[in-house]
C-alpha cells in the first residue's frame, strides 16, 4: 500500500512497521492522520523514532484514534501521572521488584470492552541494550492453525480474569476465542496467557491443555517481531489483534516512559 505523506518500513512479514517522515510534536495534517490509520490497520503495531513528545502530544496522537481509556483495576507496575489520569508512568530501575507486561498478553482483556490500542513512549532506555518489547500477530497465529483446530475453537468462549494480574478487585469478562477485527474483518485468536483463565464450554483439564497449546502456538517466532528501543521511541499497538511481552533483562538499569491507552468501541465480536 502506497503512502504519500508518511513512510512505512515493514519490520517483519506478519507484523510491524517503522513510520517516518512525521513529527509528532507538531499538529498533524488530515492526510497524515488518514495514512497513520491506514498503517495502523495494515501493520498492527507501528513504531516511531526520535519523537520527544510531552503528555499533550502523546494524548493528541491517541485522540486521533478514539477517546482515551483509563486503566481499570489496581496495578503496581504502572502508576497514573499526577494530574494526568489517562497517562501512566512505567518506570523501572534497581528498586523494581517486577516490571509491567513480562508475560505474553493483551492489555486489559479482562475488561468488558478492552482498549483499542496502547501508545508507549520511552524517554530513557538501558545504556547497554535490553528492555526490548516483543509483539505477535494474532491474525498470523489464527491463520496458521489447522482447519481442524479452527473448527474446534469456532464458537468457544474464554474467561479473562484480571485477578490473575491485578488483584482481587479486577474485572472478569467472557470473550469469543476466535474474534473478528472490527476494521479489517480478519479472524484472530483472542486468548492470552496473562489474563485468560479458562475455556468455558469444556472441562477444566481439556481447557488447560488447549490453552497450553494455544499459548505455545501464539508465541511461535514466525508471528513475532522484537522491537529495540532507543530514547524517544514510540510503539503504538493494536490491542485487538496483537500480543506483546516486555523483556526484563536490564536490571539494575533504568527504563522509563509513559503509556496512554485508547478506549475500545465494542467488546470483541465472534468471527
Ligand atoms: C506493557 O505491557 O504495556 C508494557 C510493555 C513494555 O514495557 O514494553
PDB file of C-alpha atoms and ligand atoms in Angstrom:
ATOM      1  CA  UNK A   1       0.000   0.000   0.000  1.00  0.00           C
ATOM      2  CA  UNK A   2       1.459   3.380  -1.001  1.00  0.00           C
ATOM      3  CA  UNK A   3       1.857   6.261   1.433  1.00  0.00           C
ATOM      4  CA  UNK A   4       2.204   9.880   0.309  1.00  0.00           C
ATOM      5  CA  UNK A   5       2.781  11.882   3.467  1.00  0.00           C
ATOM      6  CA  UNK A   6       4.489   9.361   5.741  1.00  0.00           C
ATOM      7  CA  UNK A   7       6.887   6.486   5.101  1.00  0.00           C
ATOM      8  CA  UNK A   8       6.209   2.958   6.378  1.00  0.00           C
ATOM      9  CA  UNK A   9       9.062   0.458   6.518  1.00  0.00           C
ATOM     10  CA  UNK A  10       7.864  -3.085   7.325  1.00  0.00           C
ATOM     11  CA  UNK A  11       9.861  -4.826  10.079  1.00  0.00           C
ATOM     12  CA  UNK A  12       8.671  -8.394   9.505  1.00  0.00           C
ATOM     13  CA  UNK A  13       6.318 -10.199   7.100  1.00  0.00           C
ATOM     14  CA  UNK A  14       3.476 -10.587   9.587  1.00  0.00           C
ATOM     15  CA  UNK A  15       3.583  -7.585  11.890  1.00  0.00           C
ATOM     16  CA  UNK A  16       5.097  -4.161  12.460  1.00  0.00           C
ATOM     17  CA  UNK A  17       6.401  -1.147  10.562  1.00  0.00           C
ATOM     18  CA  UNK A  18       8.517   1.872  11.387  1.00  0.00           C
ATOM     19  CA  UNK A  19       6.818   5.120  10.430  1.00  0.00           C
ATOM     20  CA  UNK A  20       8.946   8.004   9.187  1.00  0.00           C
ATOM     21  CA  UNK A  21       8.527  11.472   7.709  1.00  0.00           C
ATOM     22  CA  UNK A  22       6.393  12.638  10.605  1.00  0.00           C
ATOM     23  CA  UNK A  23       6.851  14.971  13.583  1.00  0.00           C
ATOM     24  CA  UNK A  24       4.525  14.007  16.429  1.00  0.00           C
ATOM     25  CA  UNK A  25       5.458  17.114  18.425  1.00  0.00           C
ATOM     26  CA  UNK A  26       3.516  19.231  15.864  1.00  0.00           C
ATOM     27  CA  UNK A  27      -0.161  19.117  14.836  1.00  0.00           C
ATOM     28  CA  UNK A  28      -0.731  16.522  12.106  1.00  0.00           C
ATOM     29  CA  UNK A  29      -2.420  17.156   8.758  1.00  0.00           C
ATOM     30  CA  UNK A  30      -5.606  15.322   7.745  1.00  0.00           C
ATOM     31  CA  UNK A  31      -3.840  13.209   5.134  1.00  0.00           C
ATOM     32  CA  UNK A  32      -1.119  12.236   7.621  1.00  0.00           C
ATOM     33  CA  UNK A  33      -3.796  11.155  10.083  1.00  0.00           C
ATOM     34  CA  UNK A  34      -5.569   9.085   7.406  1.00  0.00           C
ATOM     35  CA  UNK A  35      -2.291   7.428   6.492  1.00  0.00           C
ATOM     36  CA  UNK A  36      -1.495   6.691  10.151  1.00  0.00           C
ATOM     37  CA  UNK A  37      -4.867   4.934  10.419  1.00  0.00           C
ATOM     38  CA  UNK A  38      -4.051   3.008   7.253  1.00  0.00           C
ATOM     39  CA  UNK A  39      -0.612   1.961   8.547  1.00  0.00           C
ATOM     40  CA  UNK A  40      -2.006   1.002  11.968  1.00  0.00           C
ATOM     41  CA  UNK A  41      -4.603  -1.241  10.311  1.00  0.00           C
ATOM     42  CA  UNK A  42      -2.061  -2.740   7.917  1.00  0.00           C
ATOM     43  CA  UNK A  43       0.834  -3.409  10.310  1.00  0.00           C
ATOM     44  CA  UNK A  44      -0.940  -3.884  13.706  1.00  0.00           C
ATOM     45  CA  UNK A  45       1.923  -2.183  15.532  1.00  0.00           C
ATOM     46  CA  UNK A  46       3.682   0.950  14.334  1.00  0.00           C
ATOM     47  CA  UNK A  47       6.871   2.499  15.676  1.00  0.00           C
ATOM     48  CA  UNK A  48       8.307   5.993  15.640  1.00  0.00           C
ATOM     49  CA  UNK A  49      11.869   7.138  16.374  1.00  0.00           C
ATOM     50  CA  UNK A  50      13.248  10.447  17.678  1.00  0.00           C
ATOM     51  CA  UNK A  51       9.935  11.858  18.875  1.00  0.00           C
ATOM     52  CA  UNK A  52      10.424  13.851  22.064  1.00  0.00           C
ATOM     53  CA  UNK A  53       6.730  14.108  22.914  1.00  0.00           C
ATOM     54  CA  UNK A  54       5.179  15.638  26.028  1.00  0.00           C
ATOM     55  CA  UNK A  55       1.916  14.396  27.620  1.00  0.00           C
ATOM     56  CA  UNK A  56      -0.162  16.721  25.405  1.00  0.00           C
ATOM     57  CA  UNK A  57       1.362  15.419  22.170  1.00  0.00           C
ATOM     58  CA  UNK A  58       1.072  11.856  23.477  1.00  0.00           C
ATOM     59  CA  UNK A  59      -2.640  12.279  24.237  1.00  0.00           C
ATOM     60  CA  UNK A  60      -3.209  14.183  20.963  1.00  0.00           C
ATOM     61  CA  UNK A  61      -1.862  11.228  18.948  1.00  0.00           C
ATOM     62  CA  UNK A  62      -4.078   8.816  20.885  1.00  0.00           C
ATOM     63  CA  UNK A  63      -7.160  11.038  20.414  1.00  0.00           C
ATOM     64  CA  UNK A  64      -6.794  10.717  16.635  1.00  0.00           C
ATOM     65  CA  UNK A  65      -7.850   7.093  17.164  1.00  0.00           C
ATOM     66  CA  UNK A  66     -10.530   7.449  19.834  1.00  0.00           C
ATOM     67  CA  UNK A  67     -11.300   8.536  23.369  1.00  0.00           C
ATOM     68  CA  UNK A  68      -8.654   7.952  25.989  1.00  0.00           C
ATOM     69  CA  UNK A  69      -9.005   4.844  28.153  1.00  0.00           C
ATOM     70  CA  UNK A  70      -8.437   4.969  31.894  1.00  0.00           C
ATOM     71  CA  UNK A  71      -6.797   1.818  33.256  1.00  0.00           C
ATOM     72  CA  UNK A  72      -9.276  -0.464  35.078  1.00  0.00           C
ATOM     73  CA  UNK A  73      -8.144  -2.048  38.364  1.00  0.00           C
ATOM     74  CA  UNK A  74      -5.048  -1.635  40.512  1.00  0.00           C
ATOM     75  CA  UNK A  75      -1.513  -2.067  39.168  1.00  0.00           C
ATOM     76  CA  UNK A  76       1.811  -1.547  40.867  1.00  0.00           C
ATOM     77  CA  UNK A  77       3.850  -1.737  37.656  1.00  0.00           C
ATOM     78  CA  UNK A  78       2.351   1.375  36.081  1.00  0.00           C
ATOM     79  CA  UNK A  79       1.098   4.385  38.012  1.00  0.00           C
ATOM     80  CA  UNK A  80      -1.059   7.330  36.931  1.00  0.00           C
ATOM     81  CA  UNK A  81       0.841  10.583  36.471  1.00  0.00           C
ATOM     82  CA  UNK A  82      -0.283  13.317  38.933  1.00  0.00           C
ATOM     83  CA  UNK A  83      -2.999  15.432  37.298  1.00  0.00           C
ATOM     84  CA  UNK A  84      -2.990  13.233  34.155  1.00  0.00           C
ATOM     85  CA  UNK A  85      -5.270  10.249  34.851  1.00  0.00           C
ATOM     86  CA  UNK A  86      -5.010   8.984  31.256  1.00  0.00           C
ATOM     87  CA  UNK A  87      -1.199   8.917  31.306  1.00  0.00           C
ATOM     88  CA  UNK A  88       0.564   6.148  33.217  1.00  0.00           C
ATOM     89  CA  UNK A  89       4.235   6.171  34.102  1.00  0.00           C
ATOM     90  CA  UNK A  90       6.214   2.986  33.517  1.00  0.00           C
ATOM     91  CA  UNK A  91       9.478   3.374  35.397  1.00  0.00           C
ATOM     92  CA  UNK A  92      11.798   0.513  36.285  1.00  0.00           C
ATOM     93  CA  UNK A  93      15.181   0.638  37.990  1.00  0.00           C
ATOM     94  CA  UNK A  94      17.352  -1.007  40.653  1.00  0.00           C
ATOM     95  CA  UNK A  95      14.462  -0.793  43.148  1.00  0.00           C
ATOM     96  CA  UNK A  96      11.930  -2.585  40.916  1.00  0.00           C
ATOM     97  CA  UNK A  97      10.686  -5.959  42.066  1.00  0.00           C
ATOM     98  CA  UNK A  98       8.891  -6.624  38.771  1.00  0.00           C
ATOM     99  CA  UNK A  99       8.105  -4.812  35.525  1.00  0.00           C
ATOM    100  CA  UNK A 100       4.898  -4.408  33.528  1.00  0.00           C
ATOM    101  CA  UNK A 101       3.962  -6.985  30.926  1.00  0.00           C
ATOM    102  CA  UNK A 102       6.551  -9.748  31.374  1.00  0.00           C
ATOM    103  CA  UNK A 103       4.072 -12.422  30.260  1.00  0.00           C
ATOM    104  CA  UNK A 104       2.597 -12.503  26.728  1.00  0.00           C
ATOM    105  CA  UNK A 105      -0.671 -10.592  26.962  1.00  0.00           C
ATOM    106  CA  UNK A 106      -3.259  -8.256  25.516  1.00  0.00           C
ATOM    107  CA  UNK A 107      -3.782  -5.120  27.618  1.00  0.00           C
ATOM    108  CA  UNK A 108      -6.866  -5.348  29.847  1.00  0.00           C
ATOM    109  CA  UNK A 109      -8.536  -8.235  28.006  1.00  0.00           C
ATOM    110  CA  UNK A 110     -10.321  -8.729  31.349  1.00  0.00           C
ATOM    111  CA  UNK A 111     -12.351  -5.546  30.664  1.00  0.00           C
ATOM    112  CA  UNK A 112     -15.845  -5.790  29.147  1.00  0.00           C
ATOM    113  CA  UNK A 113     -14.565  -3.551  26.348  1.00  0.00           C
ATOM    114  CA  UNK A 114     -10.770  -3.864  26.218  1.00  0.00           C
ATOM    115  CA  UNK A 115      -8.701  -0.897  24.977  1.00  0.00           C
ATOM    116  CA  UNK A 116      -8.378  -0.421  21.209  1.00  0.00           C
ATOM    117  CA  UNK A 117      -4.682   0.244  21.497  1.00  0.00           C
ATOM    118  CA  UNK A 118      -1.785   1.461  23.599  1.00  0.00           C
ATOM    119  CA  UNK A 119       0.876   4.044  22.838  1.00  0.00           C
ATOM    120  CA  UNK A 120       4.086   3.545  24.818  1.00  0.00           C
ATOM    121  CA  UNK A 121       6.723   6.303  24.751  1.00  0.00           C
ATOM    122  CA  UNK A 122      10.122   5.647  26.339  1.00  0.00           C
ATOM    123  CA  UNK A 123      12.431   8.583  27.016  1.00  0.00           C
ATOM    124  CA  UNK A 124      15.050   6.543  28.900  1.00  0.00           C
ATOM    125  CA  UNK A 125      16.321   3.114  27.896  1.00  0.00           C
ATOM    126  CA  UNK A 126      19.067   0.896  29.342  1.00  0.00           C
ATOM    127  CA  UNK A 127      22.551   2.055  28.247  1.00  0.00           C
ATOM    128  CA  UNK A 128      23.759  -1.359  27.059  1.00  0.00           C
ATOM    129  CA  UNK A 129      20.633  -2.516  25.222  1.00  0.00           C
ATOM    130  CA  UNK A 130      17.923  -4.766  26.596  1.00  0.00           C
ATOM    131  CA  UNK A 131      14.372  -3.934  27.586  1.00  0.00           C
ATOM    132  CA  UNK A 132      13.010  -4.863  24.150  1.00  0.00           C
ATOM    133  CA  UNK A 133       9.292  -5.388  23.656  1.00  0.00           C
ATOM    134  CA  UNK A 134       8.109  -8.402  21.652  1.00  0.00           C
ATOM    135  CA  UNK A 135       4.930  -8.278  19.589  1.00  0.00           C
ATOM    136  CA  UNK A 136       2.978 -11.107  17.961  1.00  0.00           C
ATOM    137  CA  UNK A 137       0.228 -11.041  15.331  1.00  0.00           C
ATOM    138  CA  UNK A 138      -2.905 -12.893  16.348  1.00  0.00           C
ATOM    139  CA  UNK A 139      -4.055 -12.827  12.702  1.00  0.00           C
ATOM    140  CA  UNK A 140      -0.981 -14.823  11.739  1.00  0.00           C
ATOM    141  CA  UNK A 141      -1.440 -17.137  14.743  1.00  0.00           C
ATOM    142  CA  UNK A 142      -5.044 -17.855  13.743  1.00  0.00           C
ATOM    143  CA  UNK A 143      -4.220 -18.327  10.053  1.00  0.00           C
ATOM    144  CA  UNK A 144      -1.525 -20.908  10.897  1.00  0.00           C
ATOM    145  CA  UNK A 145      -3.878 -23.192  12.858  1.00  0.00           C
ATOM    146  CA  UNK A 146      -5.063 -26.392  11.198  1.00  0.00           C
ATOM    147  CA  UNK A 147      -8.604 -26.365   9.807  1.00  0.00           C
ATOM    148  CA  UNK A 148      -9.497 -28.987  12.442  1.00  0.00           C
ATOM    149  CA  UNK A 149      -8.324 -26.730  15.264  1.00  0.00           C
ATOM    150  CA  UNK A 150     -10.091 -23.725  13.719  1.00  0.00           C
ATOM    151  CA  UNK A 151     -13.291 -25.780  13.626  1.00  0.00           C
ATOM    152  CA  UNK A 152     -12.833 -26.879  17.252  1.00  0.00           C
ATOM    153  CA  UNK A 153     -12.311 -23.306  18.504  1.00  0.00           C
ATOM    154  CA  UNK A 154     -15.147 -21.805  16.497  1.00  0.00           C
ATOM    155  CA  UNK A 155     -17.958 -20.662  18.851  1.00  0.00           C
ATOM    156  CA  UNK A 156     -15.966 -21.374  22.049  1.00  0.00           C
ATOM    157  CA  UNK A 157     -15.565 -18.588  24.593  1.00  0.00           C
ATOM    158  CA  UNK A 158     -12.944 -17.950  27.264  1.00  0.00           C
ATOM    159  CA  UNK A 159     -12.989 -16.197  30.613  1.00  0.00           C
ATOM    160  CA  UNK A 160     -10.482 -13.356  31.017  1.00  0.00           C
ATOM    161  CA  UNK A 161      -9.767 -12.899  34.711  1.00  0.00           C
ATOM    162  CA  UNK A 162      -7.985  -9.682  35.678  1.00  0.00           C
ATOM    163  CA  UNK A 163      -7.431 -11.068  39.181  1.00  0.00           C
ATOM    164  CA  UNK A 164      -4.598 -13.172  37.692  1.00  0.00           C
ATOM    165  CA  UNK A 165      -2.519  -9.994  37.391  1.00  0.00           C
ATOM    166  CA  UNK A 166      -4.248  -7.041  39.006  1.00  0.00           C
ATOM    167  CA  UNK A 167      -5.503  -8.463  42.330  1.00  0.00           C
ATOM    168  CA  UNK A 168      -8.938  -9.094  43.871  1.00  0.00           C
ATOM    169  CA  UNK A 169     -10.946  -6.136  42.537  1.00  0.00           C
ATOM    170  CA  UNK A 170     -10.049  -6.519  38.864  1.00  0.00           C
ATOM    171  CA  UNK A 171     -12.785  -7.256  36.287  1.00  0.00           C
ATOM    172  CA  UNK A 172     -13.636 -10.702  34.901  1.00  0.00           C
ATOM    173  CA  UNK A 173     -15.260 -10.998  31.455  1.00  0.00           C
ATOM    174  CA  UNK A 174     -16.012 -13.577  28.775  1.00  0.00           C
ATOM    175  CA  UNK A 175     -14.898 -13.103  25.145  1.00  0.00           C
ATOM    176  CA  UNK A 176     -15.015 -15.278  21.999  1.00  0.00           C
ATOM    177  CA  UNK A 177     -11.825 -17.262  21.314  1.00  0.00           C
ATOM    178  CA  UNK A 178     -11.973 -16.555  17.588  1.00  0.00           C
ATOM    179  CA  UNK A 179     -12.838 -12.897  17.109  1.00  0.00           C
ATOM    180  CA  UNK A 180     -13.270 -10.702  14.073  1.00  0.00           C
ATOM    181  CA  UNK A 181     -11.375  -7.409  13.882  1.00  0.00           C
ATOM    182  CA  UNK A 182     -13.868  -4.512  13.697  1.00  0.00           C
ATOM    183  CA  UNK A 183     -11.892  -2.674  10.973  1.00  0.00           C
ATOM    184  CA  UNK A 184     -10.136  -5.324   8.877  1.00  0.00           C
ATOM    185  CA  UNK A 185     -12.803  -8.026   9.327  1.00  0.00           C
ATOM    186  CA  UNK A 186      -9.956 -10.579   9.663  1.00  0.00           C
ATOM    187  CA  UNK A 187     -10.222 -13.516  12.074  1.00  0.00           C
ATOM    188  CA  UNK A 188      -7.833 -13.586  15.018  1.00  0.00           C
ATOM    189  CA  UNK A 189      -7.114 -15.613  18.137  1.00  0.00           C
ATOM    190  CA  UNK A 190      -8.362 -13.789  21.224  1.00  0.00           C
ATOM    191  CA  UNK A 191      -6.833 -15.525  24.246  1.00  0.00           C
ATOM    192  CA  UNK A 192      -3.667 -14.600  26.131  1.00  0.00           C
ATOM    193  CA  UNK A 193      -1.508 -16.187  28.786  1.00  0.00           C
ATOM    194  CA  UNK A 194      -1.624 -13.112  31.028  1.00  0.00           C
ATOM    195  CA  UNK A 195      -5.353 -12.851  31.612  1.00  0.00           C
ATOM    196  CA  UNK A 196      -7.265 -15.796  30.098  1.00  0.00           C
ATOM    197  CA  UNK A 197      -8.173 -18.284  32.822  1.00  0.00           C
ATOM    198  CA  UNK A 198     -10.217 -20.986  31.072  1.00  0.00           C
ATOM    199  CA  UNK A 199     -12.390 -22.026  28.138  1.00  0.00           C
ATOM    200  CA  UNK A 200     -15.991 -22.034  29.290  1.00  0.00           C
ATOM    201  CA  UNK A 201     -17.602 -24.851  27.302  1.00  0.00           C
ATOM    202  CA  UNK A 202     -15.206 -27.749  28.066  1.00  0.00           C
ATOM    203  CA  UNK A 203     -13.918 -29.488  31.247  1.00  0.00           C
ATOM    204  CA  UNK A 204     -11.073 -27.720  33.056  1.00  0.00           C
ATOM    205  CA  UNK A 205      -8.409 -30.326  32.139  1.00  0.00           C
ATOM    206  CA  UNK A 206      -9.302 -30.005  28.464  1.00  0.00           C
ATOM    207  CA  UNK A 207      -9.306 -26.220  28.755  1.00  0.00           C
ATOM    208  CA  UNK A 208      -5.835 -26.243  30.372  1.00  0.00           C
ATOM    209  CA  UNK A 209      -4.449 -28.495  27.626  1.00  0.00           C
ATOM    210  CA  UNK A 210      -5.967 -26.492  24.759  1.00  0.00           C
ATOM    211  CA  UNK A 211      -4.951 -23.135  26.211  1.00  0.00           C
ATOM    212  CA  UNK A 212      -1.436 -24.508  26.836  1.00  0.00           C
ATOM    213  CA  UNK A 213      -1.205 -25.463  23.172  1.00  0.00           C
ATOM    214  CA  UNK A 214      -2.591 -22.094  22.029  1.00  0.00           C
ATOM    215  CA  UNK A 215      -0.196 -20.070  24.211  1.00  0.00           C
ATOM    216  CA  UNK A 216       2.742 -22.013  22.819  1.00  0.00           C
ATOM    217  CA  UNK A 217       1.393 -21.619  19.284  1.00  0.00           C
ATOM    218  CA  UNK A 218       0.876 -17.835  19.686  1.00  0.00           C
ATOM    219  CA  UNK A 219       4.481 -17.469  20.871  1.00  0.00           C
ATOM    220  CA  UNK A 220       5.897 -19.037  17.667  1.00  0.00           C
ATOM    221  CA  UNK A 221       8.687 -16.777  16.305  1.00  0.00           C
ATOM    222  CA  UNK A 222       7.063 -16.714  12.844  1.00  0.00           C
ATOM    223  CA  UNK A 223       4.334 -14.412  14.130  1.00  0.00           C
ATOM    224  CA  UNK A 224       6.638 -12.053  16.044  1.00  0.00           C
ATOM    225  CA  UNK A 225       8.920  -9.119  15.953  1.00  0.00           C
ATOM    226  CA  UNK A 226      11.208  -7.787  18.672  1.00  0.00           C
ATOM    227  CA  UNK A 227      11.435  -4.013  18.997  1.00  0.00           C
ATOM    228  CA  UNK A 228      14.745  -2.493  20.138  1.00  0.00           C
ATOM    229  CA  UNK A 229      14.058   0.717  21.960  1.00  0.00           C
ATOM    230  CA  UNK A 230      16.142   3.881  21.677  1.00  0.00           C
ATOM    231  CA  UNK A 231      15.492   7.049  23.698  1.00  0.00           C
ATOM    232  CA  UNK A 232      12.375   8.890  22.437  1.00  0.00           C
ATOM    233  CA  UNK A 233      10.921   5.935  20.550  1.00  0.00           C
ATOM    234  CA  UNK A 234       7.215   5.121  20.469  1.00  0.00           C
ATOM    235  CA  UNK A 235       5.384   1.826  19.983  1.00  0.00           C
ATOM    236  CA  UNK A 236       1.679   2.022  19.129  1.00  0.00           C
ATOM    237  CA  UNK A 237      -0.036  -1.370  19.072  1.00  0.00           C
ATOM    238  CA  UNK A 238      -3.488  -2.522  18.046  1.00  0.00           C
ATOM    239  CA  UNK A 239      -4.568  -4.278  21.223  1.00  0.00           C
ATOM    240  CA  UNK A 240      -7.404  -6.075  19.387  1.00  0.00           C
ATOM    241  CA  UNK A 241      -5.176  -8.296  17.240  1.00  0.00           C
ATOM    242  CA  UNK A 242      -1.730  -8.474  18.895  1.00  0.00           C
ATOM    243  CA  UNK A 243       0.056  -9.847  21.934  1.00  0.00           C
ATOM    244  CA  UNK A 244       3.080  -8.204  23.491  1.00  0.00           C
ATOM    245  CA  UNK A 245       5.668  -9.075  26.097  1.00  0.00           C
ATOM    246  CA  UNK A 246       8.230  -6.870  27.848  1.00  0.00           C
ATOM    247  CA  UNK A 247      11.738  -8.287  28.395  1.00  0.00           C
ATOM    248  CA  UNK A 248      13.335  -7.536  31.783  1.00  0.00           C
ATOM    249  CA  UNK A 249      16.978  -8.281  31.073  1.00  0.00           C
ATOM    250  CA  UNK A 250      18.348  -4.856  32.032  1.00  0.00           C
ATOM    251  CA  UNK A 251      18.261  -4.892  35.876  1.00  0.00           C
ATOM    252  CA  UNK A 252      19.516  -2.708  37.619  1.00  0.00           C
ATOM    253  CA  UNK A 253      19.429  -0.176  34.765  1.00  0.00           C
ATOM    254  CA  UNK A 254      16.651   2.337  34.179  1.00  0.00           C
ATOM    255  CA  UNK A 255      13.908   2.011  31.573  1.00  0.00           C
ATOM    256  CA  UNK A 256      11.320   4.749  31.804  1.00  0.00           C
ATOM    257  CA  UNK A 257       8.453   6.374  29.944  1.00  0.00           C
ATOM    258  CA  UNK A 258       4.711   6.872  29.678  1.00  0.00           C
ATOM    259  CA  UNK A 259       1.768   4.943  28.255  1.00  0.00           C
ATOM    260  CA  UNK A 260      -1.598   6.185  27.017  1.00  0.00           C
ATOM    261  CA  UNK A 261      -4.424   3.843  26.037  1.00  0.00           C
ATOM    262  CA  UNK A 262      -7.336   4.337  23.641  1.00  0.00           C
ATOM    263  CA  UNK A 263     -10.824   3.123  24.520  1.00  0.00           C
ATOM    264  CA  UNK A 264     -12.231   0.230  22.571  1.00  0.00           C
ATOM    265  CA  UNK A 265     -15.507   0.866  20.764  1.00  0.00           C
ATOM    266  CA  UNK A 266     -17.080  -2.547  21.437  1.00  0.00           C
ATOM    267  CA  UNK A 267     -16.458  -5.911  23.075  1.00  0.00           C
ATOM    268  CA  UNK A 268     -14.623  -8.457  20.862  1.00  0.00           C
ATOM    269  CA  UNK A 269     -17.101  -9.997  18.388  1.00  0.00           C
ATOM    270  CA  UNK A 270     -17.167 -13.689  17.485  1.00  0.00           C
ATOM    271  CA  UNK A 271     -15.956 -14.346  13.939  1.00  0.00           C
TER     272      UNK A 271
HETATM  273  C1  LIG B   1       3.018  -3.302  28.729  1.00  0.00           C
HETATM  274  O1  LIG B   1       2.757  -4.473  28.824  1.00  0.00           O
HETATM  275  O2  LIG B   1       2.156  -2.469  28.475  1.00  0.00           O
HETATM  276  C2  LIG B   1       4.466  -2.858  28.874  1.00  0.00           C
HETATM  277  C3  LIG B   1       5.228  -3.063  27.620  1.00  0.00           C
HETATM  278  C4  LIG B   1       6.660  -2.636  27.741  1.00  0.00           C
HETATM  279  O3  LIG B   1       7.041  -2.062  28.770  1.00  0.00           O
HETATM  280  O4  LIG B   1       7.424  -2.869  26.811  1.00  0.00           O
END
